[in-house]
mmCIF file with all atom_site columns, C-alpha atoms in Angstrom:
data_model
loop_
_atom_site.group_PDB
_atom_site.id
_atom_site.type_symbol
_atom_site.label_atom_id
_atom_site.label_alt_id
_atom_site.label_comp_id
_atom_site.label_asym_id
_atom_site.label_entity_id
_atom_site.label_seq_id
_atom_site.pdbx_PDB_ins_code
_atom_site.Cartn_x
_atom_site.Cartn_y
_atom_site.Cartn_z
_atom_site.occupancy
_atom_site.B_iso_or_equiv
_atom_site.pdbx_formal_charge
_atom_site.auth_seq_id
_atom_site.auth_comp_id
_atom_site.auth_asym_id
_atom_site.auth_atom_id
_atom_site.pdbx_PDB_model_num
ATOM 1   C CA . ASP A 1 1   ? 1.479   -17.683 -1.548  1.00 57.00 ? 297 ASP A CA 1
ATOM 2   C CA . THR A 1 2   ? 1.432   -13.882 -1.689  1.00 65.00 ? 298 THR A CA 1
ATOM 3   C CA . GLU A 1 3   ? 2.995   -13.095 -4.962  1.00 91.00 ? 299 GLU A CA 1
ATOM 4   C CA . VAL A 1 4   ? 2.415   -9.697  -7.045  1.00 96.00 ? 300 VAL A CA 1
ATOM 5   C CA . THR A 1 5   ? 5.068   -9.098  -9.424  1.00 96.00 ? 301 THR A CA 1
ATOM 6   C CA . GLN A 1 6   ? 6.164   -6.241  -11.170 1.00 97.00 ? 302 GLN A CA 1
ATOM 7   C CA . THR A 1 7   ? 8.756   -5.946  -14.242 1.00 97.00 ? 303 THR A CA 1
ATOM 8   C CA . PRO A 1 8   ? 11.078  -3.720  -15.200 1.00 97.00 ? 304 PRO A CA 1
ATOM 9   C CA . LYS A 1 9   ? 12.388  -2.641  -11.675 1.00 96.00 ? 305 LYS A CA 1
ATOM 10  C CA . HIS A 1 10  ? 13.467  0.444   -12.872 1.00 97.00 ? 306 HIS A CA 1
ATOM 11  C CA . LEU A 1 11  ? 12.711  2.137   -15.741 1.00 97.00 ? 307 LEU A CA 1
ATOM 12  C CA . VAL A 1 12  ? 14.266  5.082   -17.040 1.00 97.00 ? 308 VAL A CA 1
ATOM 13  C CA . MET A 1 13  ? 12.752  7.407   -19.788 1.00 95.00 ? 309 MET A CA 1
ATOM 14  C CA . GLY A 1 14  ? 12.470  10.362  -22.113 1.00 93.00 ? 310 GLY A CA 1
ATOM 15  C CA . MET A 1 15  ? 9.336   11.895  -22.428 1.00 93.00 ? 311 MET A CA 1
ATOM 16  C CA . THR A 1 16  ? 8.486   11.036  -25.911 1.00 91.00 ? 312 THR A CA 1
ATOM 17  C CA . ASN A 1 17  ? 8.928   7.807   -25.054 1.00 92.00 ? 313 ASN A CA 1
ATOM 18  C CA . LYS A 1 18  ? 5.961   5.232   -24.855 1.00 96.00 ? 314 LYS A CA 1
ATOM 19  C CA . LYS A 1 19  ? 7.231   1.860   -22.290 1.00 97.00 ? 315 LYS A CA 1
ATOM 20  C CA . SER A 1 20  ? 4.544   -0.438  -20.173 1.00 98.00 ? 316 SER A CA 1
ATOM 21  C CA . LEU A 1 21  ? 4.713   -1.840  -16.512 1.00 98.00 ? 317 LEU A CA 1
ATOM 22  C CA . LYS A 1 22  ? 3.702   -5.363  -15.791 1.00 98.00 ? 318 LYS A CA 1
ATOM 23  C CA . CYS A 1 23  ? 2.229   -6.679  -13.141 1.00 98.00 ? 319 CYS A CA 1
ATOM 24  C CA . GLU A 1 24  ? 1.229   -10.278 -12.457 1.00 98.00 ? 320 GLU A CA 1
ATOM 25  C CA . GLN A 1 25  ? -0.575  -12.168 -9.564  1.00 97.00 ? 321 GLN A CA 1
ATOM 26  C CA . HIS A 1 26  ? -1.393  -15.995 -9.656  1.00 92.00 ? 322 HIS A CA 1
ATOM 27  C CA . MET A 1 27  ? -3.235  -16.056 -6.707  1.00 92.00 ? 323 MET A CA 1
ATOM 28  C CA . GLY A 1 28  ? -6.298  -16.215 -8.281  1.00 91.00 ? 324 GLY A CA 1
ATOM 29  C CA . HIS A 1 29  ? -7.332  -12.375 -7.294  1.00 91.00 ? 325 HIS A CA 1
ATOM 30  C CA . ARG A 1 30  ? -10.347 -10.569 -9.146  1.00 90.00 ? 326 ARG A CA 1
ATOM 31  C CA . ALA A 1 31  ? -8.972  -7.024  -8.087  1.00 90.00 ? 327 ALA A CA 1
ATOM 32  C CA . MET A 1 32  ? -6.138  -5.409  -9.529  1.00 93.00 ? 328 MET A CA 1
ATOM 33  C CA . TYR A 1 33  ? -4.908  -1.464  -8.690  1.00 94.00 ? 329 TYR A CA 1
ATOM 34  C CA . TRP A 1 34  ? -2.380  0.870   -9.958  1.00 96.00 ? 330 TRP A CA 1
ATOM 35  C CA . TYR A 1 35  ? -0.409  3.067   -7.564  1.00 96.00 ? 331 TYR A CA 1
ATOM 36  C CA . LYS A 1 36  ? 1.827   6.014   -7.601  1.00 97.00 ? 332 LYS A CA 1
ATOM 37  C CA . GLN A 1 37  ? 4.317   6.173   -4.781  1.00 97.00 ? 333 GLN A CA 1
ATOM 38  C CA . LYS A 1 38  ? 6.462   9.630   -4.299  1.00 96.00 ? 334 LYS A CA 1
ATOM 39  C CA . ALA A 1 39  ? 9.630   9.856   -1.540  1.00 92.00 ? 335 ALA A CA 1
ATOM 40  C CA . LYS A 1 40  ? 8.618   10.500  1.603   1.00 89.00 ? 336 LYS A CA 1
ATOM 41  C CA . LYS A 1 41  ? 4.886   10.219  1.006   1.00 94.00 ? 337 LYS A CA 1
ATOM 42  C CA . PRO A 1 42  ? 2.217   7.590   1.108   1.00 95.00 ? 338 PRO A CA 1
ATOM 43  C CA . PRO A 1 43  ? 0.649   5.414   -2.227  1.00 95.00 ? 339 PRO A CA 1
ATOM 44  C CA . GLU A 1 44  ? -1.760  6.848   -4.456  1.00 95.00 ? 340 GLU A CA 1
ATOM 45  C CA . LEU A 1 45  ? -4.751  4.806   -5.765  1.00 93.00 ? 341 LEU A CA 1
ATOM 46  C CA . MET A 1 46  ? -4.372  5.349   -9.528  1.00 96.00 ? 342 MET A CA 1
ATOM 47  C CA . PHE A 1 47  ? -6.564  2.897   -10.923 1.00 94.00 ? 343 PHE A CA 1
ATOM 48  C CA . VAL A 1 48  ? -8.777  -0.242  -10.142 1.00 91.00 ? 344 VAL A CA 1
ATOM 49  C CA . TYR A 1 49  ? -9.819  -3.327  -12.172 1.00 92.00 ? 345 TYR A CA 1
ATOM 50  C CA . SER A 1 50  ? -12.188 -5.130  -10.646 1.00 89.00 ? 346 SER A CA 1
ATOM 51  C CA . TYR A 1 51  ? -13.115 -8.354  -13.057 1.00 91.00 ? 347 TYR A CA 1
ATOM 52  C CA . GLU A 1 52  ? -10.843 -7.104  -15.326 1.00 93.00 ? 348 GLU A CA 1
ATOM 53  C CA . LYS A 1 53  ? -13.171 -4.123  -15.796 1.00 93.00 ? 349 LYS A CA 1
ATOM 54  C CA . LEU A 1 54  ? -11.812 -0.346  -15.208 1.00 93.00 ? 350 LEU A CA 1
ATOM 55  C CA . SER A 1 55  ? -13.861 -0.180  -12.275 1.00 88.00 ? 351 SER A CA 1
ATOM 56  C CA . ILE A 1 56  ? -11.559 3.353   -10.396 1.00 86.00 ? 352 ILE A CA 1
ATOM 57  C CA . ASN A 1 57  ? -10.153 5.884   -11.949 1.00 89.00 ? 353 ASN A CA 1
ATOM 58  C CA . GLU A 1 58  ? -8.795  8.709   -9.662  1.00 90.00 ? 354 GLU A CA 1
ATOM 59  C CA . SER A 1 59  ? -8.556  11.175  -12.240 1.00 92.00 ? 355 SER A CA 1
ATOM 60  C CA . VAL A 1 60  ? -5.213  10.138  -13.482 1.00 95.00 ? 356 VAL A CA 1
ATOM 61  C CA . PRO A 1 61  ? -3.819  12.035  -16.475 1.00 95.00 ? 357 PRO A CA 1
ATOM 62  C CA . SER A 1 62  ? -4.201  10.409  -20.289 1.00 95.00 ? 358 SER A CA 1
ATOM 63  C CA . ARG A 1 63  ? -0.802  10.048  -20.803 1.00 96.00 ? 359 ARG A CA 1
ATOM 64  C CA . PHE A 1 64  ? -0.975  7.163   -17.886 1.00 97.00 ? 360 PHE A CA 1
ATOM 65  C CA . SER A 1 65  ? -3.169  3.884   -19.839 1.00 97.00 ? 361 SER A CA 1
ATOM 66  C CA . PRO A 1 66  ? -3.919  1.019   -17.770 1.00 97.00 ? 362 PRO A CA 1
ATOM 67  C CA . GLU A 1 67  ? -5.048  -2.422  -19.301 1.00 97.00 ? 363 GLU A CA 1
ATOM 68  C CA . CYS A 1 68  ? -6.091  -5.490  -17.995 1.00 96.00 ? 364 CYS A CA 1
ATOM 69  C CA . PRO A 1 69  ? -5.784  -8.323  -20.465 1.00 95.00 ? 365 PRO A CA 1
ATOM 70  C CA . ASN A 1 70  ? -6.497  -11.219 -18.300 1.00 93.00 ? 366 ASN A CA 1
ATOM 71  C CA . SER A 1 71  ? -7.328  -11.212 -14.306 1.00 90.00 ? 367 SER A CA 1
ATOM 72  C CA . SER A 1 72  ? -3.924  -12.182 -13.292 1.00 95.00 ? 368 SER A CA 1
ATOM 73  C CA . LEU A 1 73  ? -2.096  -9.559  -15.573 1.00 97.00 ? 369 LEU A CA 1
ATOM 74  C CA . LEU A 1 74  ? -2.430  -5.632  -15.847 1.00 98.00 ? 370 LEU A CA 1
ATOM 75  C CA . ASN A 1 75  ? -0.361  -3.476  -17.124 1.00 98.00 ? 371 ASN A CA 1
ATOM 76  C CA . LEU A 1 76  ? 0.684   0.448   -17.037 1.00 98.00 ? 372 LEU A CA 1
ATOM 77  C CA . HIS A 1 77  ? 1.147   2.162   -20.508 1.00 98.00 ? 373 HIS A CA 1
ATOM 78  C CA . LEU A 1 78  ? 3.374   5.502   -20.010 1.00 97.00 ? 374 LEU A CA 1
ATOM 79  C CA . HIS A 1 79  ? 3.423   7.992   -23.314 1.00 95.00 ? 375 HIS A CA 1
ATOM 80  C CA . ALA A 1 80  ? 4.332   11.747  -23.418 1.00 94.00 ? 376 ALA A CA 1
ATOM 81  C CA . LEU A 1 81  ? 5.411   11.612  -19.231 1.00 95.00 ? 377 LEU A CA 1
ATOM 82  C CA . GLN A 1 82  ? 6.757   14.315  -17.648 1.00 96.00 ? 378 GLN A CA 1
ATOM 83  C CA . PRO A 1 83  ? 9.161   14.094  -15.108 1.00 96.00 ? 379 PRO A CA 1
ATOM 84  C CA . GLU A 1 84  ? 7.406   15.235  -12.174 1.00 96.00 ? 380 GLU A CA 1
ATOM 85  C CA . ASP A 1 85  ? 5.680   11.436  -13.165 1.00 97.00 ? 381 ASP A CA 1
ATOM 86  C CA . SER A 1 86  ? 9.048   10.132  -11.921 1.00 97.00 ? 382 SER A CA 1
ATOM 87  C CA . ALA A 1 87  ? 8.184   7.733   -8.320  1.00 97.00 ? 383 ALA A CA 1
ATOM 88  C CA . LEU A 1 88  ? 7.997   4.191   -7.170  1.00 97.00 ? 384 LEU A CA 1
ATOM 89  C CA . TYR A 1 89  ? 4.584   2.743   -9.671  1.00 98.00 ? 385 TYR A CA 1
ATOM 90  C CA . LEU A 1 90  ? 2.743   0.249   -6.918  1.00 97.00 ? 386 LEU A CA 1
ATOM 91  C CA . CYS A 1 91  ? 0.755   -2.922  -8.112  1.00 97.00 ? 387 CYS A CA 1
ATOM 92  C CA . ALA A 1 92  ? -1.657  -4.924  -5.404  1.00 94.00 ? 388 ALA A CA 1
ATOM 93  C CA . SER A 1 93  ? -3.919  -7.283  -5.913  1.00 93.00 ? 389 SER A CA 1
ATOM 94  C CA . SER A 1 94  ? -7.194  -8.582  -3.595  1.00 90.00 ? 390 SER A CA 1
ATOM 95  C CA . ARG A 1 95  ? -9.434  -11.232 -3.468  1.00 86.00 ? 391 ARG A CA 1
ATOM 96  C CA . GLU A 1 96  ? -12.436 -9.157  -4.177  1.00 76.00 ? 392 GLU A CA 1
ATOM 97  C CA . GLY A 1 97  ? -12.656 -5.866  -6.091  1.00 62.00 ? 393 GLY A CA 1
ATOM 98  C CA . THR A 1 98  ? -15.883 -5.215  -4.105  1.00 61.00 ? 394 THR A CA 1
ATOM 99  C CA . GLY A 1 99  ? -16.915 -4.898  -0.279  1.00 57.00 ? 395 GLY A CA 1
ATOM 100 C CA . GLY A 1 100 ? -18.342 -2.921  2.046   1.00 50.00 ? 396 GLY A CA 1
ATOM 101 C CA . PRO A 1 101 ? -16.204 -1.352  5.169   1.00 48.00 ? 397 PRO A CA 1
ATOM 102 C CA . GLY A 1 102 ? -14.474 -4.116  7.316   1.00 54.00 ? 398 GLY A CA 1
ATOM 103 C CA . SER A 1 103 ? -15.375 -6.512  4.124   1.00 65.00 ? 399 SER A CA 1
ATOM 104 C CA . GLY A 1 104 ? -11.279 -6.825  5.381   1.00 68.00 ? 400 GLY A CA 1
ATOM 105 C CA . ASN A 1 105 ? -10.283 -8.090  1.725   1.00 79.00 ? 401 ASN A CA 1
ATOM 106 C CA . THR A 1 106 ? -6.274  -7.310  2.313   1.00 86.00 ? 402 THR A CA 1
ATOM 107 C CA . ILE A 1 107 ? -4.649  -6.208  -0.664  1.00 89.00 ? 403 ILE A CA 1
ATOM 108 C CA . TYR A 1 108 ? -0.911  -6.866  -1.793  1.00 92.00 ? 404 TYR A CA 1
ATOM 109 C CA . PHE A 1 109 ? 1.693   -4.856  -2.911  1.00 94.00 ? 405 PHE A CA 1
ATOM 110 C CA . GLY A 1 110 ? 4.470   -5.772  -5.719  1.00 95.00 ? 406 GLY A CA 1
ATOM 111 C CA . GLU A 1 111 ? 8.351   -4.716  -4.653  1.00 94.00 ? 407 GLU A CA 1
ATOM 112 C CA . GLY A 1 112 ? 7.158   -1.868  -7.452  1.00 96.00 ? 408 GLY A CA 1
ATOM 113 C CA . SER A 1 113 ? 8.667   -0.336  -10.690 1.00 97.00 ? 409 SER A CA 1
ATOM 114 C CA . TRP A 1 114 ? 11.289  2.706   -10.378 1.00 97.00 ? 410 TRP A CA 1
ATOM 115 C CA . LEU A 1 115 ? 10.629  5.377   -13.083 1.00 97.00 ? 411 LEU A CA 1
ATOM 116 C CA . THR A 1 116 ? 12.331  8.163   -13.677 1.00 97.00 ? 412 THR A CA 1
ATOM 117 C CA . VAL A 1 117 ? 11.832  10.668  -16.523 1.00 97.00 ? 413 VAL A CA 1
ATOM 118 C CA . VAL A 1 118 ? 13.906  12.757  -17.987 1.00 95.00 ? 414 VAL A CA 1
ATOM 119 C CA . ALA B 2 1   ? -15.019 9.903   5.025   1.00 73.00 ? 20  ALA B CA 1
ATOM 120 C CA . GLN B 2 2   ? -12.048 7.973   6.529   1.00 81.00 ? 21  GLN B CA 1
ATOM 121 C CA . SER B 2 3   ? -8.577  9.209   7.809   1.00 90.00 ? 22  SER B CA 1
ATOM 122 C CA . VAL B 2 4   ? -6.448  8.030   9.187   1.00 95.00 ? 23  VAL B CA 1
ATOM 123 C CA . THR B 2 5   ? -3.526  10.243  11.549  1.00 97.00 ? 24  THR B CA 1
ATOM 124 C CA . GLN B 2 6   ? -0.082  8.327   12.054  1.00 98.00 ? 25  GLN B CA 1
ATOM 125 C CA . LEU B 2 7   ? 0.873   10.682  15.506  1.00 97.00 ? 26  LEU B CA 1
ATOM 126 C CA . ASP B 2 8   ? 4.360   10.158  14.549  1.00 96.00 ? 27  ASP B CA 1
ATOM 127 C CA . SER B 2 9   ? 6.441   11.070  11.789  1.00 97.00 ? 28  SER B CA 1
ATOM 128 C CA . HIS B 2 10  ? 9.407   9.658   12.902  1.00 98.00 ? 29  HIS B CA 1
ATOM 129 C CA . VAL B 2 11  ? 10.375  7.247   15.956  1.00 98.00 ? 30  VAL B CA 1
ATOM 130 C CA . SER B 2 12  ? 13.631  6.206   17.383  1.00 98.00 ? 31  SER B CA 1
ATOM 131 C CA . VAL B 2 13  ? 14.042  3.483   19.887  1.00 98.00 ? 32  VAL B CA 1
ATOM 132 C CA . SER B 2 14  ? 17.220  1.355   20.629  1.00 98.00 ? 33  SER B CA 1
ATOM 133 C CA . GLU B 2 15  ? 17.747  -2.205  19.900  1.00 98.00 ? 34  GLU B CA 1
ATOM 134 C CA . GLY B 2 16  ? 15.709  -4.461  22.486  1.00 97.00 ? 35  GLY B CA 1
ATOM 135 C CA . THR B 2 17  ? 13.460  -1.887  23.602  1.00 98.00 ? 36  THR B CA 1
ATOM 136 C CA . PRO B 2 18  ? 9.644   -1.945  23.004  1.00 98.00 ? 37  PRO B CA 1
ATOM 137 C CA . VAL B 2 19  ? 8.232   -0.635  19.937  1.00 98.00 ? 38  VAL B CA 1
ATOM 138 C CA . LEU B 2 20  ? 5.159   2.165   19.717  1.00 98.00 ? 39  LEU B CA 1
ATOM 139 C CA . LEU B 2 21  ? 3.053   3.160   16.653  1.00 98.00 ? 40  LEU B CA 1
ATOM 140 C CA . ARG B 2 22  ? 0.645   4.899   17.448  1.00 98.00 ? 41  ARG B CA 1
ATOM 141 C CA . CYS B 2 23  ? -2.518  5.509   14.647  1.00 98.00 ? 42  CYS B CA 1
ATOM 142 C CA . ASN B 2 24  ? -5.689  7.271   14.767  1.00 97.00 ? 43  ASN B CA 1
ATOM 143 C CA . TYR B 2 25  ? -8.390  6.257   12.284  1.00 94.00 ? 44  TYR B CA 1
ATOM 144 C CA . SER B 2 26  ? -11.682 8.059   11.577  1.00 91.00 ? 45  SER B CA 1
ATOM 145 C CA . SER B 2 27  ? -15.139 5.642   10.188  1.00 81.00 ? 46  SER B CA 1
ATOM 146 C CA . SER B 2 28  ? -18.393 5.833   9.488   1.00 74.00 ? 47  SER B CA 1
ATOM 147 C CA . TYR B 2 29  ? -18.543 2.053   9.676   1.00 73.00 ? 48  TYR B CA 1
ATOM 148 C CA . SER B 2 30  ? -17.393 -0.867  10.981  1.00 76.00 ? 49  SER B CA 1
ATOM 149 C CA . PRO B 2 31  ? -13.695 -0.186  9.614   1.00 82.00 ? 50  PRO B CA 1
ATOM 150 C CA . SER B 2 32  ? -11.250 -2.543  8.535   1.00 87.00 ? 51  SER B CA 1
ATOM 151 C CA . LEU B 2 33  ? -7.835  -0.992  9.707   1.00 91.00 ? 52  LEU B CA 1
ATOM 152 C CA . PHE B 2 34  ? -4.172  -2.432  8.434   1.00 94.00 ? 53  PHE B CA 1
ATOM 153 C CA . TRP B 2 35  ? -0.465  -2.050  8.817   1.00 97.00 ? 54  TRP B CA 1
ATOM 154 C CA . TYR B 2 36  ? 1.935   -2.114  6.901   1.00 97.00 ? 55  TYR B CA 1
ATOM 155 C CA . VAL B 2 37  ? 5.819   -1.973  6.664   1.00 97.00 ? 56  VAL B CA 1
ATOM 156 C CA . GLN B 2 38  ? 7.876   -0.646  3.526   1.00 96.00 ? 57  GLN B CA 1
ATOM 157 C CA . HIS B 2 39  ? 11.688  -1.370  3.638   1.00 95.00 ? 58  HIS B CA 1
ATOM 158 C CA . PRO B 2 40  ? 13.625  0.947   1.991   1.00 91.00 ? 59  PRO B CA 1
ATOM 159 C CA . ASN B 2 41  ? 13.222  1.023   -1.950  1.00 86.00 ? 60  ASN B CA 1
ATOM 160 C CA . LYS B 2 42  ? 10.567  -1.784  -1.292  1.00 90.00 ? 61  LYS B CA 1
ATOM 161 C CA . GLY B 2 43  ? 7.146   -2.415  -2.011  1.00 92.00 ? 62  GLY B CA 1
ATOM 162 C CA . LEU B 2 44  ? 4.423   -2.937  1.348   1.00 94.00 ? 63  LEU B CA 1
ATOM 163 C CA . GLN B 2 45  ? 4.288   -5.550  2.777   1.00 95.00 ? 64  GLN B CA 1
ATOM 164 C CA . LEU B 2 46  ? 1.568   -6.720  5.117   1.00 94.00 ? 65  LEU B CA 1
ATOM 165 C CA . LEU B 2 47  ? 1.571   -6.695  8.897   1.00 96.00 ? 66  LEU B CA 1
ATOM 166 C CA . LEU B 2 48  ? -1.752  -7.311  10.116  1.00 94.00 ? 67  LEU B CA 1
ATOM 167 C CA . LYS B 2 49  ? -5.209  -6.578  9.856   1.00 91.00 ? 68  LYS B CA 1
ATOM 168 C CA . TYR B 2 50  ? -8.590  -6.199  12.086  1.00 90.00 ? 69  TYR B CA 1
ATOM 169 C CA . THR B 2 51  ? -12.037 -7.101  10.474  1.00 80.00 ? 70  THR B CA 1
ATOM 170 C CA . SER B 2 52  ? -13.854 -7.136  13.579  1.00 75.00 ? 71  SER B CA 1
ATOM 171 C CA . ALA B 2 53  ? -12.709 -10.180 14.940  1.00 73.00 ? 72  ALA B CA 1
ATOM 172 C CA . ALA B 2 54  ? -10.720 -10.235 17.898  1.00 83.00 ? 73  ALA B CA 1
ATOM 173 C CA . THR B 2 55  ? -9.388  -6.915  18.953  1.00 89.00 ? 74  THR B CA 1
ATOM 174 C CA . LEU B 2 56  ? -6.250  -7.890  19.454  1.00 94.00 ? 75  LEU B CA 1
ATOM 175 C CA . VAL B 2 57  ? -4.376  -9.333  16.845  1.00 94.00 ? 76  VAL B CA 1
ATOM 176 C CA . LYS B 2 58  ? -0.892  -10.685 16.171  1.00 95.00 ? 77  LYS B CA 1
ATOM 177 C CA . GLY B 2 59  ? 1.146   -10.094 13.194  1.00 95.00 ? 78  GLY B CA 1
ATOM 178 C CA . ILE B 2 60  ? 4.503   -10.896 11.485  1.00 95.00 ? 79  ILE B CA 1
ATOM 179 C CA . ASN B 2 61  ? 7.828   -10.713 12.952  1.00 95.00 ? 80  ASN B CA 1
ATOM 180 C CA . GLY B 2 62  ? 6.744   -9.910  16.542  1.00 97.00 ? 81  GLY B CA 1
ATOM 181 C CA . PHE B 2 63  ? 4.559   -7.024  15.267  1.00 98.00 ? 82  PHE B CA 1
ATOM 182 C CA . GLU B 2 64  ? 0.640   -6.487  16.875  1.00 97.00 ? 83  GLU B CA 1
ATOM 183 C CA . ALA B 2 65  ? -2.204  -3.872  17.239  1.00 97.00 ? 84  ALA B CA 1
ATOM 184 C CA . GLU B 2 66  ? -5.026  -3.633  19.691  1.00 95.00 ? 85  GLU B CA 1
ATOM 185 C CA . PHE B 2 67  ? -8.117  -1.985  18.259  1.00 93.00 ? 86  PHE B CA 1
ATOM 186 C CA . LYS B 2 68  ? -9.620  0.409   20.518  1.00 93.00 ? 87  LYS B CA 1
ATOM 187 C CA . LYS B 2 69  ? -13.018 1.713   19.515  1.00 90.00 ? 88  LYS B CA 1
ATOM 188 C CA . SER B 2 70  ? -13.443 3.825   22.194  1.00 91.00 ? 89  SER B CA 1
ATOM 189 C CA . GLU B 2 71  ? -10.287 5.772   21.201  1.00 93.00 ? 90  GLU B CA 1
ATOM 190 C CA . THR B 2 72  ? -10.698 4.895   17.934  1.00 93.00 ? 91  THR B CA 1
ATOM 191 C CA . SER B 2 73  ? -7.126  4.194   17.848  1.00 95.00 ? 92  SER B CA 1
ATOM 192 C CA . PHE B 2 74  ? -4.983  1.045   16.380  1.00 96.00 ? 93  PHE B CA 1
ATOM 193 C CA . HIS B 2 75  ? -1.523  1.489   17.543  1.00 98.00 ? 94  HIS B CA 1
ATOM 194 C CA . LEU B 2 76  ? 1.045   -1.059  16.828  1.00 98.00 ? 95  LEU B CA 1
ATOM 195 C CA . THR B 2 77  ? 3.267   -2.152  19.083  1.00 98.00 ? 96  THR B CA 1
ATOM 196 C CA . LYS B 2 78  ? 6.577   -4.990  19.461  1.00 98.00 ? 97  LYS B CA 1
ATOM 197 C CA . PRO B 2 79  ? 7.920   -6.049  22.664  1.00 98.00 ? 98  PRO B CA 1
ATOM 198 C CA . SER B 2 80  ? 12.191  -5.686  21.494  1.00 98.00 ? 99  SER B CA 1
ATOM 199 C CA . ALA B 2 81  ? 12.752  -3.788  18.711  1.00 98.00 ? 100 ALA B CA 1
ATOM 200 C CA . HIS B 2 82  ? 15.422  -5.319  15.604  1.00 97.00 ? 101 HIS B CA 1
ATOM 201 C CA . MET B 2 83  ? 17.792  -3.294  13.509  1.00 97.00 ? 102 MET B CA 1
ATOM 202 C CA . SER B 2 84  ? 15.403  -5.295  11.136  1.00 96.00 ? 103 SER B CA 1
ATOM 203 C CA . ASP B 2 85  ? 12.303  -3.263  11.753  1.00 98.00 ? 104 ASP B CA 1
ATOM 204 C CA . ALA B 2 86  ? 14.155  -0.115  10.417  1.00 97.00 ? 105 ALA B CA 1
ATOM 205 C CA . ALA B 2 87  ? 11.316  0.931   7.608   1.00 97.00 ? 106 ALA B CA 1
ATOM 206 C CA . GLU B 2 88  ? 8.540   3.033   6.858   1.00 97.00 ? 107 GLU B CA 1
ATOM 207 C CA . TYR B 2 89  ? 4.586   1.806   8.842   1.00 98.00 ? 108 TYR B CA 1
ATOM 208 C CA . PHE B 2 90  ? 2.021   2.713   7.473   1.00 97.00 ? 109 PHE B CA 1
ATOM 209 C CA . CYS B 2 91  ? -1.345  2.723   9.028   1.00 97.00 ? 110 CYS B CA 1
ATOM 210 C CA . VAL B 2 92  ? -4.261  2.390   6.564   1.00 94.00 ? 111 VAL B CA 1
ATOM 211 C CA . VAL B 2 93  ? -8.146  2.322   6.836   1.00 90.00 ? 112 VAL B CA 1
ATOM 212 C CA . SER B 2 94  ? -10.367 0.109   4.143   1.00 83.00 ? 113 SER B CA 1
ATOM 213 C CA . GLU B 2 95  ? -13.289 2.552   2.290   1.00 71.00 ? 114 GLU B CA 1
ATOM 214 C CA . TYR B 2 96  ? -16.152 1.047   0.867   1.00 69.00 ? 115 TYR B CA 1
ATOM 215 C CA . GLY B 2 97  ? -14.651 -0.442  -2.486  1.00 65.00 ? 116 GLY B CA 1
ATOM 216 C CA . ASN B 2 98  ? -11.360 -0.998  -1.248  1.00 68.00 ? 117 ASN B CA 1
ATOM 217 C CA . LYS B 2 99  ? -9.905  1.560   -1.679  1.00 79.00 ? 118 LYS B CA 1
ATOM 218 C CA . LEU B 2 100 ? -7.215  2.222   1.034   1.00 87.00 ? 119 LEU B CA 1
ATOM 219 C CA . VAL B 2 101 ? -6.695  5.437   2.926   1.00 90.00 ? 120 VAL B CA 1
ATOM 220 C CA . PHE B 2 102 ? -3.265  6.050   4.084   1.00 94.00 ? 121 PHE B CA 1
ATOM 221 C CA . GLY B 2 103 ? -1.491  7.392   7.013   1.00 96.00 ? 122 GLY B CA 1
ATOM 222 C CA . ALA B 2 104 ? 1.175   9.757   6.253   1.00 97.00 ? 123 ALA B CA 1
ATOM 223 C CA . GLY B 2 105 ? 3.613   7.035   7.473   1.00 97.00 ? 124 GLY B CA 1
ATOM 224 C CA . THR B 2 106 ? 6.075   6.415   10.825  1.00 98.00 ? 125 THR B CA 1
ATOM 225 C CA . ILE B 2 107 ? 9.768   6.667   10.028  1.00 98.00 ? 126 ILE B CA 1
ATOM 226 C CA . LEU B 2 108 ? 11.385  4.188   12.657  1.00 98.00 ? 127 LEU B CA 1
ATOM 227 C CA . ARG B 2 109 ? 14.763  4.676   13.526  1.00 98.00 ? 128 ARG B CA 1
ATOM 228 C CA . VAL B 2 110 ? 16.657  1.735   15.289  1.00 98.00 ? 129 VAL B CA 1
ATOM 229 C CA . LYS B 2 111 ? 19.398  2.217   17.461  1.00 97.00 ? 130 LYS B CA 1
ATOM 230 C CA . SER B 2 112 ? 22.265  -0.533  17.690  1.00 93.00 ? 131 SER B CA 1
#
């Protein structure tokens, strides 16, 4: 089973709202990721958690706040977003969070959460 | 730094004809290379991966890719296209720490 589950599938929020995206995997993976994908573009890495610790933050604005409560769960808390933040947010996981080039750790993606900021 | 170039932004084929999606990469190390597919309004699904074992890699749904170090290429092929193959395909190289570097994507259109 290579399933990463994301909820909600669709979210519409106002610029003053606070909401959260949730992600879950039960593959025993120790690395989890958030990616942002705009229309007609490849995904862009936002955050990486390795062994439940934040290991990479790709200079993401503070209105996006990640949280990893345990090794199976990953949240993305949203506050005071802008319309340009509207995008598909993809969660992913992999067996290990580190490893050199060629280590071949496969990253498995969820179906994504479509976010619209109005 | 590693990079990926997908040589065609759009490819159009007729159902039942071969598919070729081209990818060139740049890497200072022995790379891990992947092809992912994204159907409309869906997440990314792994098609196949290369990790320095056999240079010809077989994936799901009849796709395969050949790693050619001398040409720094990792082209994706399928002998016979199906309507359900219509999607966007991403060639990806893995950097240190599992950071993925994505190509710009190739949209495959399959005509009936």
